Short mmCIF file of the C-alpha atoms (twelve columns), coordinates in Angstrom:
data_MODEL
# 
_entry.id   MODEL 
# 
loop_
_atom_site.group_PDB 
_atom_site.id 
_atom_site.type_symbol 
_atom_site.label_atom_id 
_atom_site.label_alt_id 
_atom_site.label_comp_id 
_atom_site.label_asym_id 
_atom_site.label_seq_id 
_atom_site.Cartn_x 
_atom_site.Cartn_y 
_atom_site.Cartn_z 
_atom_site.pdbx_PDB_model_num 
ATOM 1   C CA . MET A 1   -55.658 -20.750 -18.941 1 
ATOM 2   C CA . GLU A 2   -58.367 -23.067 -20.225 1 
ATOM 3   C CA . ARG A 3   -58.818 -24.520 -23.673 1 
ATOM 4   C CA . GLY A 4   -61.850 -23.561 -25.715 1 
ATOM 5   C CA . ASP A 5   -64.142 -25.769 -27.717 1 
ATOM 6   C CA . ALA A 6   -62.401 -26.497 -31.010 1 
ATOM 7   C CA . SER A 7   -65.747 -27.309 -32.588 1 
ATOM 8   C CA . SER A 8   -67.011 -23.720 -32.156 1 
ATOM 9   C CA . THR A 9   -69.515 -22.692 -34.835 1 
ATOM 10  C CA . ASN A 10  -68.614 -18.993 -34.595 1 
ATOM 11  C CA . ALA A 11  -65.118 -19.082 -36.092 1 
ATOM 12  C CA . ASP A 12  -66.430 -17.750 -39.429 1 
ATOM 13  C CA . TRP A 13  -69.592 -15.977 -38.360 1 
ATOM 14  C CA . MET A 14  -68.932 -12.810 -40.362 1 
ATOM 15  C CA . SER A 15  -68.610 -14.696 -43.620 1 
ATOM 16  C CA . GLN A 16  -71.826 -16.540 -42.767 1 
ATOM 17  C CA . LEU A 17  -73.947 -13.425 -42.273 1 
ATOM 18  C CA . PRO A 18  -76.798 -12.995 -44.796 1 
ATOM 19  C CA . GLU A 19  -75.818 -11.108 -47.945 1 
ATOM 20  C CA . GLU A 20  -78.183 -8.268  -47.004 1 
ATOM 21  C CA . LEU A 21  -75.755 -7.313  -44.217 1 
ATOM 22  C CA . TRP A 22  -72.549 -7.322  -46.243 1 
ATOM 23  C CA . ALA A 23  -72.916 -3.598  -47.042 1 
ATOM 24  C CA . THR A 24  -73.804 -2.609  -43.471 1 
ATOM 25  C CA . PRO A 25  -71.122 -0.476  -41.765 1 
ATOM 26  C CA . LEU A 26  -69.346 -2.507  -39.116 1 
ATOM 27  C CA . TRP A 27  -70.369 0.052   -36.485 1 
ATOM 28  C CA . ASP A 28  -73.999 -0.825  -37.230 1 
ATOM 29  C CA . LEU A 29  -73.455 -4.552  -36.596 1 
ATOM 30  C CA . ALA A 30  -73.517 -6.300  -33.217 1 
ATOM 31  C CA . ILE A 31  -69.943 -7.428  -32.520 1 
ATOM 32  C CA . PRO A 32  -68.861 -9.512  -29.490 1 
ATOM 33  C CA . GLY A 33  -65.734 -8.403  -27.669 1 
ATOM 34  C CA . SER A 34  -63.664 -9.415  -24.657 1 
ATOM 35  C CA . HIS A 35  -62.768 -7.041  -21.824 1 
ATOM 36  C CA . ASP A 36  -59.095 -7.163  -20.811 1 
ATOM 37  C CA . SER A 37  -58.623 -9.787  -23.482 1 
ATOM 38  C CA . MET A 38  -55.140 -10.900 -22.406 1 
ATOM 39  C CA . SER A 39  -55.818 -11.359 -18.697 1 
ATOM 40  C CA . TYR A 40  -56.012 -15.143 -19.117 1 
ATOM 41  C CA . CYS A 41  -52.212 -15.278 -18.841 1 
ATOM 42  C CA . LEU A 42  -51.379 -12.959 -15.943 1 
ATOM 43  C CA . ASP A 43  -48.064 -13.608 -14.214 1 
ATOM 44  C CA . THR A 44  -48.465 -14.398 -10.499 1 
ATOM 45  C CA . HIS A 45  -44.792 -13.518 -10.009 1 
ATOM 46  C CA . SER A 46  -45.294 -10.054 -11.465 1 
ATOM 47  C CA . PRO A 47  -45.124 -6.982  -9.232  1 
ATOM 48  C CA . VAL A 48  -48.188 -4.765  -9.030  1 
ATOM 49  C CA . LEU A 49  -48.003 -1.978  -11.605 1 
ATOM 50  C CA . GLY A 50  -47.074 1.512   -10.524 1 
ATOM 51  C CA . SER A 51  -50.356 2.763   -11.943 1 
ATOM 52  C CA . GLU A 52  -52.238 0.988   -9.154  1 
ATOM 53  C CA . SER A 53  -53.011 2.610   -5.801  1 
ATOM 54  C CA . PHE A 54  -50.167 3.468   -3.437  1 
ATOM 55  C CA . MET A 55  -51.661 1.206   -0.761  1 
ATOM 56  C CA . LEU A 56  -51.784 -1.809  -3.089  1 
ATOM 57  C CA . GLN A 57  -48.187 -1.207  -4.169  1 
ATOM 58  C CA . PHE A 58  -47.124 -0.896  -0.524  1 
ATOM 59  C CA . LEU A 59  -48.872 -4.141  0.442   1 
ATOM 60  C CA . ASP A 60  -47.312 -5.857  -2.579  1 
ATOM 61  C CA . ARG A 61  -43.843 -4.928  -1.395  1 
ATOM 62  C CA . LEU A 62  -44.713 -5.923  2.165   1 
ATOM 63  C CA . ALA A 63  -46.359 -9.293  1.473   1 
ATOM 64  C CA . PRO A 64  -46.173 -10.255 -2.216  1 
ATOM 65  C CA . CYS A 65  -46.947 -13.916 -1.483  1 
ATOM 66  C CA . ILE A 66  -50.370 -12.838 -0.209  1 
ATOM 67  C CA . VAL A 67  -51.129 -9.823  -2.389  1 
ATOM 68  C CA . ARG A 68  -50.237 -11.175 -5.824  1 
ATOM 69  C CA . PRO A 69  -52.457 -14.291 -5.720  1 
ATOM 70  C CA . CYS A 70  -55.312 -12.048 -4.549  1 
ATOM 71  C CA . VAL A 71  -54.699 -9.560  -7.355  1 
ATOM 72  C CA . TYR A 72  -54.525 -12.450 -9.817  1 
ATOM 73  C CA . ARG A 73  -57.944 -13.767 -8.728  1 
ATOM 74  C CA . TRP A 74  -59.588 -10.389 -9.276  1 
ATOM 75  C CA . ALA A 75  -57.608 -9.147  -12.285 1 
ATOM 76  C CA . THR A 76  -58.176 -12.309 -14.341 1 
ATOM 77  C CA . THR A 77  -61.225 -11.609 -16.516 1 
ATOM 78  C CA . GLN A 78  -60.740 -14.175 -19.293 1 
ATOM 79  C CA . ALA A 79  -60.135 -17.927 -19.292 1 
ATOM 80  C CA . TRP A 80  -59.509 -18.607 -22.979 1 
ATOM 81  C CA . CYS A 81  -56.467 -17.782 -25.118 1 
ATOM 82  C CA . ILE A 82  -56.708 -15.526 -28.178 1 
ATOM 83  C CA . PRO A 83  -57.201 -18.263 -30.832 1 
ATOM 84  C CA . ASP A 84  -59.977 -19.819 -28.741 1 
ATOM 85  C CA . GLN A 85  -61.632 -16.434 -28.243 1 
ATOM 86  C CA . LEU A 86  -61.471 -15.902 -32.006 1 
ATOM 87  C CA . ASP A 87  -62.977 -19.325 -32.646 1 
ATOM 88  C CA . ALA A 88  -65.759 -18.486 -30.192 1 
ATOM 89  C CA . GLY A 89  -66.636 -15.426 -32.290 1 
ATOM 90  C CA . ILE A 90  -64.895 -12.599 -30.432 1 
ATOM 91  C CA . ARG A 91  -63.933 -9.812  -32.851 1 
ATOM 92  C CA . PHE A 92  -63.077 -6.897  -30.544 1 
ATOM 93  C CA . PHE A 93  -60.013 -7.182  -28.309 1 
ATOM 94  C CA . ASP A 94  -59.248 -4.890  -25.388 1 
ATOM 95  C CA . LEU A 95  -55.434 -4.777  -25.354 1 
ATOM 96  C CA . ARG A 96  -53.799 -2.907  -22.479 1 
ATOM 97  C CA . ILE A 97  -50.114 -2.486  -23.179 1 
ATOM 98  C CA . ALA A 98  -47.319 -1.886  -20.684 1 
ATOM 99  C CA . HIS A 99  -43.543 -1.534  -20.692 1 
ATOM 100 C CA . LYS A 100 -41.808 -4.082  -18.508 1 
ATOM 101 C CA . ASN A 101 -38.234 -3.770  -17.280 1 
ATOM 102 C CA . ILE A 102 -36.384 -7.022  -17.972 1 
ATOM 103 C CA . LYS A 103 -34.225 -7.323  -14.881 1 
ATOM 104 C CA . ASN A 104 -33.705 -10.974 -14.113 1 
ATOM 105 C CA . THR A 105 -32.722 -14.221 -15.783 1 
ATOM 106 C CA . GLN A 106 -36.215 -15.680 -15.460 1 
ATOM 107 C CA . ASP A 107 -37.724 -12.826 -17.481 1 
ATOM 108 C CA . LEU A 108 -34.994 -13.084 -20.098 1 
ATOM 109 C CA . LEU A 109 -35.692 -16.787 -20.547 1 
ATOM 110 C CA . LYS A 110 -39.385 -16.014 -21.050 1 
ATOM 111 C CA . THR A 111 -38.867 -13.390 -23.751 1 
ATOM 112 C CA . HIS A 112 -35.807 -14.819 -25.553 1 
ATOM 113 C CA . ASN A 113 -35.194 -11.187 -26.569 1 
ATOM 114 C CA . THR A 114 -33.830 -8.361  -24.423 1 
ATOM 115 C CA . ASP A 115 -35.559 -5.825  -26.727 1 
ATOM 116 C CA . ASP A 116 -38.999 -7.392  -26.231 1 
ATOM 117 C CA . THR A 117 -40.211 -5.260  -23.320 1 
ATOM 118 C CA . LEU A 118 -43.882 -4.782  -24.217 1 
ATOM 119 C CA . TYR A 119 -46.409 -6.918  -22.393 1 
ATOM 120 C CA . PHE A 120 -50.080 -6.613  -21.549 1 
ATOM 121 C CA . ALA A 121 -51.232 -5.734  -18.059 1 
ATOM 122 C CA . HIS A 122 -54.213 -5.662  -15.749 1 
ATOM 123 C CA . ALA A 123 -52.859 -4.651  -12.344 1 
ATOM 124 C CA . ILE A 124 -50.003 -7.119  -12.979 1 
ATOM 125 C CA . TYR A 125 -48.146 -8.089  -16.148 1 
ATOM 126 C CA . THR A 126 -49.015 -10.954 -18.475 1 
ATOM 127 C CA . LEU A 127 -46.737 -13.852 -19.338 1 
ATOM 128 C CA . GLN A 128 -47.252 -13.322 -23.054 1 
ATOM 129 C CA . THR A 129 -45.623 -10.439 -24.914 1 
ATOM 130 C CA . VAL A 130 -47.436 -8.088  -27.292 1 
ATOM 131 C CA . LYS A 131 -45.561 -9.457  -30.297 1 
ATOM 132 C CA . GLU A 132 -46.454 -13.054 -29.409 1 
ATOM 133 C CA . ALA A 133 -50.152 -12.252 -29.127 1 
ATOM 134 C CA . LEU A 134 -50.333 -10.193 -32.317 1 
ATOM 135 C CA . SER A 135 -48.442 -12.800 -34.334 1 
ATOM 136 C CA . THR A 136 -50.898 -15.439 -33.098 1 
ATOM 137 C CA . MET A 137 -53.770 -13.288 -34.368 1 
ATOM 138 C CA . ALA A 138 -52.043 -12.869 -37.743 1 
ATOM 139 C CA . VAL A 139 -51.784 -16.636 -38.154 1 
ATOM 140 C CA . TRP A 140 -55.467 -17.100 -37.287 1 
ATOM 141 C CA . LEU A 141 -56.540 -14.404 -39.742 1 
ATOM 142 C CA . GLU A 142 -54.655 -16.134 -42.539 1 
ATOM 143 C CA . GLN A 143 -56.854 -19.162 -41.911 1 
ATOM 144 C CA . HIS A 144 -60.088 -17.099 -41.746 1 
ATOM 145 C CA . GLN A 145 -59.740 -14.519 -44.475 1 
ATOM 146 C CA . LYS A 146 -63.297 -13.170 -44.308 1 
ATOM 147 C CA . GLU A 147 -63.203 -12.339 -40.611 1 
ATOM 148 C CA . VAL A 148 -62.466 -8.786  -39.430 1 
ATOM 149 C CA . VAL A 149 -61.048 -7.947  -35.988 1 
ATOM 150 C CA . ILE A 150 -60.871 -4.688  -34.066 1 
ATOM 151 C CA . LEU A 151 -57.819 -4.310  -31.823 1 
ATOM 152 C CA . SER A 152 -58.150 -1.569  -29.222 1 
ATOM 153 C CA . CYS A 153 -54.691 -0.615  -27.933 1 
ATOM 154 C CA . SER A 154 -55.027 1.468   -24.783 1 
ATOM 155 C CA . HIS A 155 -54.050 2.036   -21.134 1 
ATOM 156 C CA . PHE A 156 -50.418 2.433   -22.179 1 
ATOM 157 C CA . TYR A 157 -48.106 2.174   -19.171 1 
ATOM 158 C CA . LEU A 158 -44.573 3.617   -19.228 1 
ATOM 159 C CA . LEU A 159 -44.142 3.333   -22.993 1 
ATOM 160 C CA . THR A 160 -41.530 5.670   -24.427 1 
ATOM 161 C CA . ASP A 161 -42.074 7.422   -27.742 1 
ATOM 162 C CA . SER A 162 -39.595 5.053   -29.373 1 
ATOM 163 C CA . GLU A 163 -41.538 2.052   -28.036 1 
ATOM 164 C CA . HIS A 164 -44.767 3.492   -29.415 1 
ATOM 165 C CA . GLN A 165 -43.132 3.959   -32.797 1 
ATOM 166 C CA . ALA A 166 -41.635 0.473   -32.738 1 
ATOM 167 C CA . LEU A 167 -45.008 -1.029  -31.817 1 
ATOM 168 C CA . VAL A 168 -46.821 0.724   -34.672 1 
ATOM 169 C CA . CYS A 169 -44.023 -0.287  -37.043 1 
ATOM 170 C CA . TYR A 170 -44.384 -3.921  -35.943 1 
ATOM 171 C CA . ILE A 171 -48.166 -3.800  -36.388 1 
ATOM 172 C CA . THR A 172 -47.968 -2.332  -39.892 1 
ATOM 173 C CA . LYS A 173 -45.316 -4.828  -40.992 1 
ATOM 174 C CA . LEU A 174 -47.201 -7.757  -39.480 1 
ATOM 175 C CA . PHE A 175 -50.638 -7.016  -40.928 1 
ATOM 176 C CA . LYS A 176 -49.565 -5.019  -44.024 1 
ATOM 177 C CA . ASP A 177 -52.458 -4.727  -46.502 1 
ATOM 178 C CA . LYS A 178 -54.837 -6.354  -44.010 1 
ATOM 179 C CA . LEU A 179 -55.077 -3.016  -42.175 1 
ATOM 180 C CA . CYS A 180 -58.285 -1.089  -42.770 1 
ATOM 181 C CA . PRO A 181 -57.598 2.678   -42.636 1 
ATOM 182 C CA . PRO A 182 -59.957 5.106   -40.855 1 
ATOM 183 C CA . GLN A 183 -60.482 7.138   -44.014 1 
ATOM 184 C CA . GLU A 184 -62.999 4.540   -45.168 1 
ATOM 185 C CA . THR A 185 -66.359 3.336   -43.878 1 
ATOM 186 C CA . PRO A 186 -65.736 -0.357  -43.245 1 
ATOM 187 C CA . TYR A 187 -68.289 -2.910  -44.312 1 
ATOM 188 C CA . LEU A 188 -67.793 -6.590  -44.998 1 
ATOM 189 C CA . SER A 189 -68.016 -6.741  -48.794 1 
ATOM 190 C CA . GLN A 190 -65.525 -3.888  -49.102 1 
ATOM 191 C CA . CYS A 191 -63.112 -5.461  -46.591 1 
ATOM 192 C CA . TRP A 192 -63.315 -8.772  -48.429 1 
ATOM 193 C CA . ALA A 193 -62.663 -7.164  -51.800 1 
ATOM 194 C CA . LEU A 194 -59.603 -5.303  -50.482 1 
ATOM 195 C CA . GLY A 195 -58.322 -8.104  -48.253 1 
ATOM 196 C CA . GLN A 196 -58.698 -5.929  -45.139 1 
ATOM 197 C CA . GLN A 197 -59.147 -7.731  -41.822 1 
ATOM 198 C CA . VAL A 198 -57.687 -5.557  -39.065 1 
ATOM 199 C CA . ILE A 199 -58.818 -2.276  -37.530 1 
ATOM 200 C CA . ILE A 200 -56.355 -0.800  -35.030 1 
ATOM 201 C CA . SER A 201 -57.657 1.691   -32.479 1 
ATOM 202 C CA . TYR A 202 -54.791 3.507   -30.725 1 
ATOM 203 C CA . ASP A 203 -55.383 5.568   -27.599 1 
ATOM 204 C CA . ASP A 204 -52.486 8.003   -27.910 1 
ATOM 205 C CA . GLU A 205 -53.168 11.303  -29.650 1 
ATOM 206 C CA . THR A 206 -49.549 12.049  -30.541 1 
ATOM 207 C CA . ILE A 207 -48.977 8.702   -32.233 1 
ATOM 208 C CA . LEU A 208 -52.436 8.798   -33.803 1 
ATOM 209 C CA . HIS A 209 -51.667 12.004  -35.697 1 
ATOM 210 C CA . GLN A 210 -48.448 10.505  -37.049 1 
ATOM 211 C CA . HIS A 211 -49.970 7.324   -38.490 1 
ATOM 212 C CA . LYS A 212 -52.942 7.519   -40.828 1 
ATOM 213 C CA . GLU A 213 -53.515 3.767   -40.629 1 
ATOM 214 C CA . LEU A 214 -54.618 4.017   -36.967 1 
ATOM 215 C CA . TRP A 215 -58.164 4.619   -35.768 1 
ATOM 216 C CA . PRO A 216 -58.929 6.921   -32.819 1 
ATOM 217 C CA . LYS A 217 -59.938 5.687   -29.394 1 
ATOM 218 C CA . ILE A 218 -63.198 3.738   -29.365 1 
ATOM 219 C CA . PRO A 219 -65.601 4.926   -26.634 1 
ATOM 220 C CA . TYR A 220 -66.157 2.292   -23.931 1 
ATOM 221 C CA . TRP A 221 -69.256 2.528   -21.736 1 
ATOM 222 C CA . TYR A 222 -68.084 1.303   -18.349 1 
ATOM 223 C CA . ALA A 223 -70.254 1.254   -15.209 1 
ATOM 224 C CA . ASP A 224 -67.466 0.663   -12.626 1 
ATOM 225 C CA . SER A 225 -69.740 -1.456  -10.426 1 
ATOM 226 C CA . ALA A 226 -69.848 -4.982  -9.010  1 
ATOM 227 C CA . ASP A 227 -73.646 -4.983  -9.196  1 
ATOM 228 C CA . PRO A 228 -75.019 -6.259  -12.545 1 
ATOM 229 C CA . LYS A 229 -78.219 -4.258  -12.039 1 
ATOM 230 C CA . GLU A 230 -76.174 -1.078  -11.741 1 
ATOM 231 C CA . VAL A 231 -74.233 -2.031  -14.874 1 
ATOM 232 C CA . ILE A 232 -77.467 -2.453  -16.836 1 
ATOM 233 C CA . SER A 233 -78.876 0.789   -15.446 1 
ATOM 234 C CA . TYR A 234 -75.723 2.644   -16.486 1 
ATOM 235 C CA . LEU A 235 -75.798 1.209   -20.006 1 
ATOM 236 C CA . GLU A 236 -79.428 2.204   -20.385 1 
ATOM 237 C CA . GLU A 237 -78.563 5.755   -19.302 1 
ATOM 238 C CA . GLN A 238 -75.800 5.872   -21.910 1 
ATOM 239 C CA . LYS A 239 -78.142 4.589   -24.604 1 
ATOM 240 C CA . ALA A 240 -80.666 7.308   -23.759 1 
ATOM 241 C CA . GLN A 241 -77.968 9.906   -24.512 1 
ATOM 242 C CA . GLY A 242 -77.427 8.441   -27.973 1 
ATOM 243 C CA . ARG A 243 -74.810 6.251   -29.569 1 
ATOM 244 C CA . ALA A 244 -71.484 7.362   -31.038 1 
ATOM 245 C CA . ALA A 245 -71.364 8.027   -34.765 1 
ATOM 246 C CA . HIS A 246 -68.868 5.253   -35.388 1 
ATOM 247 C CA . PHE A 247 -67.549 2.340   -33.274 1 
ATOM 248 C CA . PHE A 248 -68.464 2.233   -29.597 1 
ATOM 249 C CA . THR A 249 -68.453 -0.415  -26.882 1 
ATOM 250 C CA . SER A 250 -70.953 -1.399  -24.206 1 
ATOM 251 C CA . GLY A 251 -69.085 -3.036  -21.325 1 
ATOM 252 C CA . LEU A 252 -70.848 -5.783  -19.397 1 
ATOM 253 C CA . ASN A 253 -67.801 -6.240  -17.164 1 
ATOM 254 C CA . LEU A 254 -68.183 -5.974  -13.408 1 
ATOM 255 C CA . THR A 255 -65.682 -4.117  -11.218 1 
ATOM 256 C CA . GLU A 256 -64.780 -5.060  -7.659  1 
ATOM 257 C CA . ASP A 257 -64.025 -2.522  -4.957  1 
ATOM 258 C CA . THR A 258 -62.114 -2.890  -1.695  1 
ATOM 259 C CA . ALA A 259 -65.258 -3.713  0.262   1 
ATOM 260 C CA . VAL A 260 -66.185 -6.558  -2.077  1 
ATOM 261 C CA . VAL A 261 -62.686 -8.069  -1.888  1 
ATOM 262 C CA . VAL A 262 -62.300 -7.741  1.893   1 
ATOM 263 C CA . CYS A 263 -65.803 -8.935  2.762   1 
ATOM 264 C CA . ASN A 264 -65.668 -11.907 0.392   1 
ATOM 265 C CA . PRO A 265 -62.289 -13.636 0.831   1 
ATOM 266 C CA . CYS A 266 -63.403 -16.722 -1.108  1 
ATOM 267 C CA . LEU A 267 -64.931 -14.769 -3.998  1 
ATOM 268 C CA . THR A 268 -63.159 -14.198 -7.341  1 
ATOM 269 C CA . MET A 269 -63.962 -12.148 -10.420 1 
ATOM 270 C CA . ARG A 270 -64.866 -15.358 -12.206 1 
ATOM 271 C CA . LYS A 271 -67.382 -16.402 -9.541  1 
ATOM 272 C CA . LEU A 272 -68.830 -12.906 -9.367  1 
ATOM 273 C CA . THR A 273 -69.206 -12.771 -13.148 1 
ATOM 274 C CA . MET A 274 -70.715 -16.224 -13.522 1 
ATOM 275 C CA . LYS A 275 -73.373 -15.407 -10.906 1 
ATOM 276 C CA . SER A 276 -74.387 -12.362 -12.937 1 
ATOM 277 C CA . PHE A 277 -74.328 -13.791 -16.444 1 
ATOM 278 C CA . SER A 278 -78.005 -14.703 -16.661 1 
ATOM 279 C CA . LEU A 279 -79.106 -11.164 -15.872 1 
ATOM 280 C CA . LEU A 280 -76.528 -9.588  -18.176 1 
ATOM 281 C CA . LEU A 281 -77.338 -11.886 -21.114 1 
ATOM 282 C CA . ASP A 282 -81.039 -11.174 -20.662 1 
ATOM 283 C CA . TRP A 283 -80.209 -7.506  -21.226 1 
ATOM 284 C CA . VAL A 284 -78.118 -8.323  -24.302 1 
ATOM 285 C CA . GLU A 285 -80.946 -10.309 -25.897 1 
ATOM 286 C CA . LYS A 286 -83.190 -7.230  -25.744 1 
ATOM 287 C CA . GLN A 287 -80.736 -5.034  -27.660 1 
ATOM 288 C CA . THR A 288 -80.771 -4.085  -31.341 1 
ATOM 289 C CA . PRO A 289 -77.833 -3.066  -33.539 1 
ATOM 290 C CA . GLY A 290 -78.097 -0.587  -36.388 1 
ATOM 291 C CA . PRO A 291 -77.878 3.180   -36.975 1 
ATOM 292 C CA . ASN A 292 -80.586 4.179   -34.481 1 
ATOM 293 C CA . GLN A 293 -79.565 6.334   -31.523 1 
ATOM 294 C CA . THR A 294 -80.411 3.599   -28.997 1 
ATOM 295 C CA . ALA A 295 -78.668 0.837   -30.945 1 
ATOM 296 C CA . VAL A 296 -75.678 -1.181  -29.733 1 
ATOM 297 C CA . ASN A 297 -72.462 -1.991  -31.581 1 
ATOM 298 C CA . ILE A 298 -69.589 -3.747  -29.792 1 
ATOM 299 C CA . ILE A 299 -70.575 -5.544  -26.594 1 
ATOM 300 C CA . CYS A 300 -67.733 -6.626  -24.301 1 
ATOM 301 C CA . GLY A 301 -67.843 -9.232  -21.576 1 
ATOM 302 C CA . ASP A 302 -65.657 -11.161 -19.156 1 
ATOM 303 C CA . PHE A 303 -65.001 -14.911 -19.375 1 
ATOM 304 C CA . VAL A 304 -66.508 -14.856 -22.849 1 
ATOM 305 C CA . GLY A 305 -65.834 -18.517 -23.581 1 
ATOM 306 C CA . LEU A 306 -67.637 -19.938 -20.568 1 
ATOM 307 C CA . ASN A 307 -71.169 -19.257 -21.813 1 
ATOM 308 C CA . HIS A 308 -73.101 -18.379 -24.972 1 
ATOM 309 C CA . PHE A 309 -72.205 -14.687 -24.800 1 
ATOM 310 C CA . ALA A 310 -70.713 -14.429 -28.302 1 
ATOM 311 C CA . SER A 311 -73.559 -16.361 -29.920 1 
ATOM 312 C CA . VAL A 312 -76.151 -14.153 -28.227 1 
ATOM 313 C CA . VAL A 313 -74.432 -10.975 -29.474 1 
ATOM 314 C CA . ILE A 314 -73.976 -12.331 -32.999 1 
ATOM 315 C CA . GLY A 315 -77.630 -13.366 -33.048 1 
ATOM 316 C CA . LEU A 316 -78.708 -9.742  -32.586 1 
ATOM 317 C CA . ASN A 317 -77.766 -9.087  -36.213 1 
ATOM 318 C CA . LYS A 318 -80.838 -11.048 -37.322 1 
ATOM 319 C CA . LYS A 319 -82.899 -8.094  -36.111 1 
ATOM 320 C CA . LEU A 320 -81.292 -5.989  -38.847 1 
ATOM 321 C CA . LEU A 321 -82.877 -8.225  -41.472 1 
ATOM 322 C CA . LYS A 322 -86.315 -7.289  -40.214 1 
ATOM 323 C CA . THR A 323 -85.284 -3.633  -40.216 1 
ATOM 324 C CA . GLU A 324 -83.956 -3.860  -43.762 1 
ATOM 325 C CA . SER A 325 -87.163 -5.486  -45.006 1 
ATOM 326 C CA . HIS A 326 -89.210 -2.525  -43.760 1 
ATOM 327 C CA . ARG A 327 -87.091 0.195   -45.361 1 
# 
């Protein structure tokens, strides 16, 4: 994990938006997000998850000392911790939550709590627990009370119903009145007036129907390609079909396949992403937020702190001022 720039100018970007945008629904603003937000702290000693391919699980059992470092290189999509991502301007977090069996002394020492079995995961588990990450966000939000975050909880792995219920209970107790319910159209001035700072999207229909404070799954446009040109082409195809009525995400993240990994033994997801950033950011700069059918909303990227990604996305909101002036 790397440290971000403490002097970031985007820590309070929402509160610094022009007053004309304070009554704009949040799904009509351009919001920077991070894909697989917690992958900066993956555990190289972690076994490959059972949700991965049978072949990868087999190879992990056969030669973990070779497989796990390789998985780590390709599954790591972020370099900065949550507070640094927040300071950089990230407001959408892709949180993939998994149950982890605490079997050995080393794991027990890490958690300090035998009941704390929820971690994040991207092919392998993270070092940080869900509670640790969420509590860190709560502390940051207390220091930035006009910033609003969207937490997308998804890709649940092996969670029992009781763990789902306990997780939602923890979230509601942690954020309390800061939660923005889905019964309202969220815009900044309203959130500020009510002290609301957190939108929780929860990708489990059963739990969703039981808790009115949770938002439904947020659509994520995902190209599933290692080629940035194919990613852009896919996003343009999705735009042509029209945006979602509420929140939706355009994913700039690249995806490796077996051929890419095998044919490029010295390549990593970080190197692949950094080579593509110029092309991807050029596409971002051409986008426009707002209510139009071809508009963008949340834009997610990998290694969001290693370039000007967040600033470029935030800057798109200036285009709304021109739109407003012509209405």
